PDB file of C-alpha atoms in Angstrom:
ATOM      1  CA  GLU A   1      69.405  26.738  18.761  1.00  0.00           C
ATOM      2  CA  VAL A   2      65.485  28.160  17.808  1.00  0.00           C
ATOM      3  CA  GLN A   3      64.589  28.227  14.295  1.00  0.00           C
ATOM      4  CA  LEU A   4      61.815  29.273  12.325  1.00  0.00           C
ATOM      5  CA  VAL A   5      61.159  29.055   8.287  1.00  0.00           C
ATOM      6  CA  GLU A   6      58.453  29.969   6.438  1.00  0.00           C
ATOM      7  CA  SER A   7      57.999  29.950   3.056  1.00  0.00           C
ATOM      8  CA  GLY A   8      55.042  29.802   0.244  1.00  0.00           C
ATOM      9  CA  GLY A   9      55.163  33.741  -0.081  1.00  0.00           C
ATOM     10  CA  GLY A  10      54.690  35.194  -3.706  1.00  0.00           C
ATOM     11  CA  LEU A  11      52.526  37.191  -6.070  1.00  0.00           C
ATOM     12  CA  VAL A  12      48.940  36.151  -6.298  1.00  0.00           C
ATOM     13  CA  GLN A  13      46.329  38.516  -7.902  1.00  0.00           C
ATOM     14  CA  PRO A  14      43.213  40.203  -5.550  1.00  0.00           C
ATOM     15  CA  GLY A  15      40.562  37.768  -5.175  1.00  0.00           C
ATOM     16  CA  GLY A  16      43.404  34.561  -4.934  1.00  0.00           C
ATOM     17  CA  SER A  17      44.498  32.433  -2.212  1.00  0.00           C
ATOM     18  CA  LEU A  18      47.870  31.004  -0.670  1.00  0.00           C
ATOM     19  CA  ARG A  19      48.688  28.994   2.210  1.00  0.00           C
ATOM     20  CA  LEU A  20      51.811  29.899   4.248  1.00  0.00           C
ATOM     21  CA  SER A  21      53.756  27.712   6.508  1.00  0.00           C
ATOM     22  CA  CYS A  22      56.208  27.521   8.756  1.00  0.00           C
ATOM     23  CA  VAL A  23      58.704  24.767   9.684  1.00  0.00           C
ATOM     24  CA  ALA A  24      60.250  24.834  13.518  1.00  0.00           C
ATOM     25  CA  SER A  25      63.010  23.164  14.513  1.00  0.00           C
ATOM     26  CA  GLY A  26      64.846  23.625  18.498  1.00  0.00           C
ATOM     27  CA  PHE A  27      62.474  23.557  21.010  1.00  0.00           C
ATOM     28  CA  THR A  28      59.540  21.427  21.615  1.00  0.00           C
ATOM     29  CA  PHE A  29      56.775  22.696  19.418  1.00  0.00           C
ATOM     30  CA  GLU A  30      54.090  21.504  20.996  1.00  0.00           C
ATOM     31  CA  ASN A  31      53.966  23.157  24.077  1.00  0.00           C
ATOM     32  CA  TYR A  32      53.989  26.637  22.574  1.00  0.00           C
ATOM     33  CA  TRP A  33      51.502  28.751  21.358  1.00  0.00           C
ATOM     34  CA  MET A  34      52.805  30.499  17.634  1.00  0.00           C
ATOM     35  CA  SER A  35      51.875  33.200  15.800  1.00  0.00           C
ATOM     36  CA  TRP A  36      51.594  35.512  12.492  1.00  0.00           C
ATOM     37  CA  VAL A  37      52.630  38.842  12.376  1.00  0.00           C
ATOM     38  CA  ARG A  38      52.870  41.109   9.498  1.00  0.00           C
ATOM     39  CA  GLN A  39      54.552  43.966   8.120  1.00  0.00           C
ATOM     40  CA  ALA A  40      53.633  45.838   4.733  1.00  0.00           C
ATOM     41  CA  PRO A  41      56.196  47.790   3.300  1.00  0.00           C
ATOM     42  CA  GLY A  42      57.814  50.334   4.555  1.00  0.00           C
ATOM     43  CA  LYS A  43      54.963  49.967   8.095  1.00  0.00           C
ATOM     44  CA  GLY A  44      54.804  48.626  11.485  1.00  0.00           C
ATOM     45  CA  LEU A  45      54.426  45.528  12.904  1.00  0.00           C
ATOM     46  CA  GLU A  46      50.546  44.413  12.327  1.00  0.00           C
ATOM     47  CA  TRP A  47      49.707  40.692  14.566  1.00  0.00           C
ATOM     48  CA  VAL A  48      47.709  38.526  12.356  1.00  0.00           C
ATOM     49  CA  ALA A  49      46.611  35.803  13.998  1.00  0.00           C
ATOM     50  CA  ASN A  50      47.790  32.784  17.232  1.00  0.00           C
ATOM     51  CA  ILE A  51      46.646  29.262  17.636  1.00  0.00           C
ATOM     52  CA  ASN A  52      47.354  27.820  21.203  1.00  0.00           C
ATOM     53  CA  LYS A  53      49.117  24.453  21.557  1.00  0.00           C
ATOM     54  CA  ASP A  54      46.966  21.883  20.173  1.00  0.00           C
ATOM     55  CA  GLY A  55      44.775  24.278  17.787  1.00  0.00           C
ATOM     56  CA  SER A  56      41.613  24.334  19.538  1.00  0.00           C
ATOM     57  CA  ALA A  57      42.188  28.249  20.532  1.00  0.00           C
ATOM     58  CA  LYS A  58      42.714  30.620  17.481  1.00  0.00           C
ATOM     59  CA  TYR A  59      42.221  34.223  17.297  1.00  0.00           C
ATOM     60  CA  TYR A  60      42.628  36.702  14.369  1.00  0.00           C
ATOM     61  CA  VAL A  61      43.255  40.106  13.884  1.00  0.00           C
ATOM     62  CA  GLY A  62      39.739  41.912  12.412  1.00  0.00           C
ATOM     63  CA  SER A  63      40.499  42.712   9.050  1.00  0.00           C
ATOM     64  CA  VAL A  64      41.356  38.910   8.399  1.00  0.00           C
ATOM     65  CA  LYS A  65      38.462  37.800  10.329  1.00  0.00           C
ATOM     66  CA  GLY A  66      36.991  35.150   7.411  1.00  0.00           C
ATOM     67  CA  ARG A  67      39.436  35.072   5.257  1.00  0.00           C
ATOM     68  CA  PHE A  68      42.269  33.544   6.847  1.00  0.00           C
ATOM     69  CA  THR A  69      42.745  30.558   8.878  1.00  0.00           C
ATOM     70  CA  ILE A  70      45.752  29.652  11.234  1.00  0.00           C
ATOM     71  CA  SER A  71      46.320  25.774  11.674  1.00  0.00           C
ATOM     72  CA  ARG A  72      49.013  23.361  12.737  1.00  0.00           C
ATOM     73  CA  ASP A  73      50.656  19.775  12.572  1.00  0.00           C
ATOM     74  CA  ASN A  74      52.266  19.039  16.031  1.00  0.00           C
ATOM     75  CA  ALA A  75      53.565  15.929  14.320  1.00  0.00           C
ATOM     76  CA  LYS A  76      55.391  17.938  11.757  1.00  0.00           C
ATOM     77  CA  ASN A  77      56.639  21.311  13.661  1.00  0.00           C
ATOM     78  CA  SER A  78      54.580  23.481  11.416  1.00  0.00           C
ATOM     79  CA  VAL A  79      52.003  26.788  12.147  1.00  0.00           C
ATOM     80  CA  TYR A  80      49.947  27.380   8.806  1.00  0.00           C
ATOM     81  CA  LEU A  81      48.223  30.409   7.248  1.00  0.00           C
ATOM     82  CA  GLN A  82      45.195  29.946   5.214  1.00  0.00           C
ATOM     83  CA  MET A  83      44.578  33.129   3.210  1.00  0.00           C
ATOM     84  CA  ASN A  84      41.721  33.863   1.071  1.00  0.00           C
ATOM     85  CA  SER A  85      39.889  36.590  -0.761  1.00  0.00           C
ATOM     86  CA  LEU A  86      42.918  38.445  -1.092  1.00  0.00           C
ATOM     87  CA  ARG A  87      42.957  42.270  -1.197  1.00  0.00           C
ATOM     88  CA  VAL A  88      45.769  44.631  -2.219  1.00  0.00           C
ATOM     89  CA  GLU A  89      46.158  45.783   1.166  1.00  0.00           C
ATOM     90  CA  ASP A  90      47.470  41.916   2.678  1.00  0.00           C
ATOM     91  CA  THR A  91      50.324  42.662   0.820  1.00  0.00           C
ATOM     92  CA  ALA A  92      53.160  42.283   3.682  1.00  0.00           C
ATOM     93  CA  ILE A  93      56.173  40.257   4.628  1.00  0.00           C
ATOM     94  CA  TYR A  94      54.707  37.670   7.444  1.00  0.00           C
ATOM     95  CA  TYR A  95      56.231  36.682  10.156  1.00  0.00           C
ATOM     96  CA  CYS A  96      56.262  33.394  12.101  1.00  0.00           C
ATOM     97  CA  ALA A  97      56.870  33.464  15.879  1.00  0.00           C
ATOM     98  CA  ARG A  98      57.274  31.259  18.996  1.00  0.00           C
ATOM     99  CA  SER A  99      54.576  32.686  21.244  1.00  0.00           C
ATOM    100  CA  GLN A 100      54.979  32.528  24.650  1.00  0.00           C
ATOM    101  CA  TRP A 101      52.356  36.173  24.850  1.00  0.00           C
ATOM    102  CA  PRO A 102      54.433  37.906  23.586  1.00  0.00           C
ATOM    103  CA  GLU A 103      56.052  36.595  20.882  1.00  0.00           C
ATOM    104  CA  ASP A 104      59.792  35.587  21.903  1.00  0.00           C
ATOM    105  CA  LYS A 105      61.302  34.102  18.350  1.00  0.00           C
ATOM    106  CA  TRP A 106      60.748  34.865  15.091  1.00  0.00           C
ATOM    107  CA  GLY A 107      61.600  33.895  11.896  1.00  0.00           C
ATOM    108  CA  GLN A 108      63.106  35.626   8.761  1.00  0.00           C
ATOM    109  CA  GLY A 109      58.940  36.342   7.319  1.00  0.00           C
ATOM    110  CA  THR A 110      58.222  35.156   3.575  1.00  0.00           C
ATOM    111  CA  LEU A 111      57.015  38.056   1.687  1.00  0.00           C
ATOM    112  CA  LEU A 112      53.474  38.190  -0.171  1.00  0.00           C
ATOM    113  CA  THR A 113      52.217  40.345  -3.015  1.00  0.00           C
ATOM    114  CA  VAL A 114      48.731  41.148  -3.591  1.00  0.00           C
ATOM    115  CA  SER A 115      49.119  42.928  -7.244  1.00  0.00           C
ATOM    116  CA  SER A 116      46.795  42.523 -10.766  1.00  0.00           C
TER     117      SER A 116
ATOM    118  CA  ASP B   1      40.725  46.522  20.337  1.00  0.00           C
ATOM    119  CA  ILE B   2      43.522  47.898  22.357  1.00  0.00           C
ATOM    120  CA  VAL B   3      45.153  51.318  20.622  1.00  0.00           C
ATOM    121  CA  MET B   4      48.594  51.479  21.367  1.00  0.00           C
ATOM    122  CA  THR B   5      50.175  54.652  20.853  1.00  0.00           C
ATOM    123  CA  GLN B   6      54.331  55.477  21.014  1.00  0.00           C
ATOM    124  CA  SER B   7      56.042  58.882  21.462  1.00  0.00           C
ATOM    125  CA  PRO B   8      57.717  60.558  19.499  1.00  0.00           C
ATOM    126  CA  ASP B   9      57.788  58.985  15.762  1.00  0.00           C
ATOM    127  CA  SER B  10      61.653  59.147  15.422  1.00  0.00           C
ATOM    128  CA  LEU B  11      64.362  60.391  17.809  1.00  0.00           C
ATOM    129  CA  THR B  12      67.542  61.655  17.358  1.00  0.00           C
ATOM    130  CA  VAL B  13      70.727  61.448  19.920  1.00  0.00           C
ATOM    131  CA  SER B  14      73.757  61.647  20.876  1.00  0.00           C
ATOM    132  CA  LEU B  15      76.174  58.873  21.709  1.00  0.00           C
ATOM    133  CA  GLY B  16      76.464  58.273  24.978  1.00  0.00           C
ATOM    134  CA  GLU B  17      73.263  60.462  25.855  1.00  0.00           C
ATOM    135  CA  ARG B  18      69.605  58.699  26.699  1.00  0.00           C
ATOM    136  CA  ALA B  19      66.946  58.082  24.019  1.00  0.00           C
ATOM    137  CA  THR B  20      63.296  57.700  25.496  1.00  0.00           C
ATOM    138  CA  ILE B  21      60.563  56.098  23.974  1.00  0.00           C
ATOM    139  CA  ASN B  22      56.829  56.454  25.733  1.00  0.00           C
ATOM    140  CA  CYS B  23      53.907  53.821  24.904  1.00  0.00           C
ATOM    141  CA  LYS B  24      50.530  54.532  26.176  1.00  0.00           C
ATOM    142  CA  SER B  25      47.550  51.857  26.358  1.00  0.00           C
ATOM    143  CA  SER B  26      44.294  52.681  25.563  1.00  0.00           C
ATOM    144  CA  GLN B  27      43.259  50.085  28.398  1.00  0.00           C
ATOM    145  CA  ASN B  28      44.529  49.066  31.630  1.00  0.00           C
ATOM    146  CA  LEU B  29      47.127  46.337  30.885  1.00  0.00           C
ATOM    147  CA  LEU B  30      48.346  45.182  34.841  1.00  0.00           C
ATOM    148  CA  SER B  31      46.470  42.080  35.652  1.00  0.00           C
ATOM    149  CA  SER B  32      44.476  42.174  39.127  1.00  0.00           C
ATOM    150  CA  SER B  33      45.445  38.462  39.486  1.00  0.00           C
ATOM    151  CA  ASP B  34      48.863  38.172  39.176  1.00  0.00           C
ATOM    152  CA  ASN B  35      49.801  42.685  39.301  1.00  0.00           C
ATOM    153  CA  LYS B  36      51.971  41.818  35.951  1.00  0.00           C
ATOM    154  CA  ASN B  37      51.626  44.749  33.437  1.00  0.00           C
ATOM    155  CA  TYR B  38      51.204  42.763  29.981  1.00  0.00           C
ATOM    156  CA  LEU B  39      52.929  44.808  27.538  1.00  0.00           C
ATOM    157  CA  ALA B  40      56.362  44.120  25.856  1.00  0.00           C
ATOM    158  CA  TRP B  41      59.173  46.249  23.642  1.00  0.00           C
ATOM    159  CA  TYR B  42      60.868  44.776  20.777  1.00  0.00           C
ATOM    160  CA  GLN B  43      63.842  46.452  18.445  1.00  0.00           C
ATOM    161  CA  GLN B  44      63.770  45.917  14.647  1.00  0.00           C
ATOM    162  CA  LYS B  45      67.353  46.690  12.690  1.00  0.00           C
ATOM    163  CA  PRO B  46      66.731  47.052   9.143  1.00  0.00           C
ATOM    164  CA  GLY B  47      65.914  43.803   7.214  1.00  0.00           C
ATOM    165  CA  GLN B  48      65.611  42.003  10.342  1.00  0.00           C
ATOM    166  CA  PRO B  49      62.745  40.747  12.178  1.00  0.00           C
ATOM    167  CA  PRO B  50      62.221  41.834  15.475  1.00  0.00           C
ATOM    168  CA  ARG B  51      63.674  41.006  18.304  1.00  0.00           C
ATOM    169  CA  LEU B  52      61.954  40.903  21.990  1.00  0.00           C
ATOM    170  CA  LEU B  53      63.675  42.948  24.299  1.00  0.00           C
ATOM    171  CA  ILE B  54      61.389  43.436  27.380  1.00  0.00           C
ATOM    172  CA  ARG B  55      58.008  41.384  28.681  1.00  0.00           C
ATOM    173  CA  TRP B  56      55.721  42.072  31.624  1.00  0.00           C
ATOM    174  CA  ALA B  57      56.932  46.107  30.860  1.00  0.00           C
ATOM    175  CA  SER B  58      60.218  45.618  33.176  1.00  0.00           C
ATOM    176  CA  THR B  59      61.594  42.374  32.345  1.00  0.00           C
ATOM    177  CA  ARG B  60      64.849  42.175  30.028  1.00  0.00           C
ATOM    178  CA  GLU B  61      65.192  39.167  28.289  1.00  0.00           C
ATOM    179  CA  SER B  62      68.265  37.319  27.977  1.00  0.00           C
ATOM    180  CA  GLY B  63      71.512  39.137  26.367  1.00  0.00           C
ATOM    181  CA  VAL B  64      69.369  42.174  26.488  1.00  0.00           C
ATOM    182  CA  PRO B  65      72.202  45.204  27.245  1.00  0.00           C
ATOM    183  CA  ASP B  66      70.935  46.250  30.671  1.00  0.00           C
ATOM    184  CA  ARG B  67      71.465  50.253  29.214  1.00  0.00           C
ATOM    185  CA  LEU B  68      68.036  49.348  27.912  1.00  0.00           C
ATOM    186  CA  SER B  69      65.677  49.173  30.156  1.00  0.00           C
ATOM    187  CA  GLY B  70      61.571  49.063  30.840  1.00  0.00           C
ATOM    188  CA  SER B  71      59.278  50.891  33.540  1.00  0.00           C
ATOM    189  CA  GLY B  72      55.726  51.849  33.276  1.00  0.00           C
ATOM    190  CA  SER B  73      52.161  50.622  34.717  1.00  0.00           C
ATOM    191  CA  GLY B  74      48.741  50.831  33.678  1.00  0.00           C
ATOM    192  CA  THR B  75      48.286  52.330  31.004  1.00  0.00           C
ATOM    193  CA  ASP B  76      51.941  54.390  30.858  1.00  0.00           C
ATOM    194  CA  PHE B  77      55.212  52.983  29.634  1.00  0.00           C
ATOM    195  CA  THR B  78      58.676  53.762  28.734  1.00  0.00           C
ATOM    196  CA  LEU B  79      61.665  52.015  27.110  1.00  0.00           C
ATOM    197  CA  THR B  80      65.009  54.321  28.191  1.00  0.00           C
ATOM    198  CA  ILE B  81      68.256  53.839  26.447  1.00  0.00           C
ATOM    199  CA  ASN B  82      70.770  54.549  28.346  1.00  0.00           C
ATOM    200  CA  SER B  83      74.315  55.537  26.627  1.00  0.00           C
ATOM    201  CA  LEU B  84      72.994  55.403  23.600  1.00  0.00           C
ATOM    202  CA  GLN B  85      75.403  53.294  21.083  1.00  0.00           C
ATOM    203  CA  ALA B  86      75.195  53.000  17.286  1.00  0.00           C
ATOM    204  CA  GLU B  87      73.927  49.881  17.303  1.00  0.00           C
ATOM    205  CA  ASP B  88      70.896  50.718  19.240  1.00  0.00           C
ATOM    206  CA  VAL B  89      69.466  52.119  15.735  1.00  0.00           C
ATOM    207  CA  ALA B  90      66.205  50.307  14.488  1.00  0.00           C
ATOM    208  CA  VAL B  91      62.706  50.779  15.075  1.00  0.00           C
ATOM    209  CA  TYR B  92      61.333  50.174  18.667  1.00  0.00           C
ATOM    210  CA  TYR B  93      57.821  48.697  19.395  1.00  0.00           C
ATOM    211  CA  CYS B  94      55.533  47.966  22.311  1.00  0.00           C
ATOM    212  CA  GLN B  95      53.195  45.816  22.183  1.00  0.00           C
ATOM    213  CA  GLN B  96      50.176  44.472  24.672  1.00  0.00           C
ATOM    214  CA  PHE B  97      49.394  41.216  24.892  1.00  0.00           C
ATOM    215  CA  TYR B  98      47.031  41.499  27.582  1.00  0.00           C
ATOM    216  CA  SER B  99      44.303  40.389  24.861  1.00  0.00           C
ATOM    217  CA  ALA B 100      43.882  39.319  21.192  1.00  0.00           C
ATOM    218  CA  PRO B 101      43.617  40.673  19.243  1.00  0.00           C
ATOM    219  CA  LEU B 102      47.216  41.605  20.297  1.00  0.00           C
ATOM    220  CA  THR B 103      48.182  45.043  19.282  1.00  0.00           C
ATOM    221  CA  PHE B 104      51.046  46.855  18.470  1.00  0.00           C
ATOM    222  CA  GLY B 105      52.514  51.075  18.490  1.00  0.00           C
ATOM    223  CA  GLN B 106      53.344  52.525  15.517  1.00  0.00           C
ATOM    224  CA  GLY B 107      57.107  52.197  16.274  1.00  0.00           C
ATOM    225  CA  THR B 108      59.584  54.657  16.728  1.00  0.00           C
ATOM    226  CA  LYS B 109      62.463  55.276  14.975  1.00  0.00           C
ATOM    227  CA  VAL B 110      65.711  56.045  16.868  1.00  0.00           C
ATOM    228  CA  GLU B 111      68.796  57.546  15.008  1.00  0.00           C
ATOM    229  CA  ILE B 112      72.018  58.510  15.707  1.00  0.00           C
ATOM    230  CA  LYS B 113      72.925  62.748  16.246  1.00  0.00           C
TER     231      LYS B 113
END
């Protein structure tokens, strides 16, 4: 069974940093692209970033370019999202997803709250 | 970026009736290289992550009931739920995966009348 478990969310002040992690199991991690998708409270889905199988290609939505960095460690079956210069509008549930363009399996998400 | 626009924003349908959700893309999602439409549909129930229902505009994922179907090509797409069941109450999203950044429609909430 495919499982994706996110962690690392919490309360951060504007301008702060945080790193989200996602551990995958139940499939051959290194054979898949991985994505992060977020959902602000009561709002719709926003795709944030994805990364290719070996980490050599990364894509971002414009609103996070230069602030967020996606990375992966295939030896640890993990994908990460380093988030810097956080803004109030980054408050959301962040989902890790396996990507086959589109995203076919999702974790339960981790909540990031950016507030002073 | 490709803009995805869904209509309506919400829909109230009687049990057993049909629900139709439309999705319009600002750019053509039909690839000339493989003749596939890079359009997916998701279902999200309260408190749950999204679930992929359909990819390539009309290919259902394993386990998705055949009363849910996708159609369309190019820039105009439709998700149809035939004979609506109580378990279909959810928000439905379309997504283009033709080019990064991947983008979602704003969502359509389906409720029971």
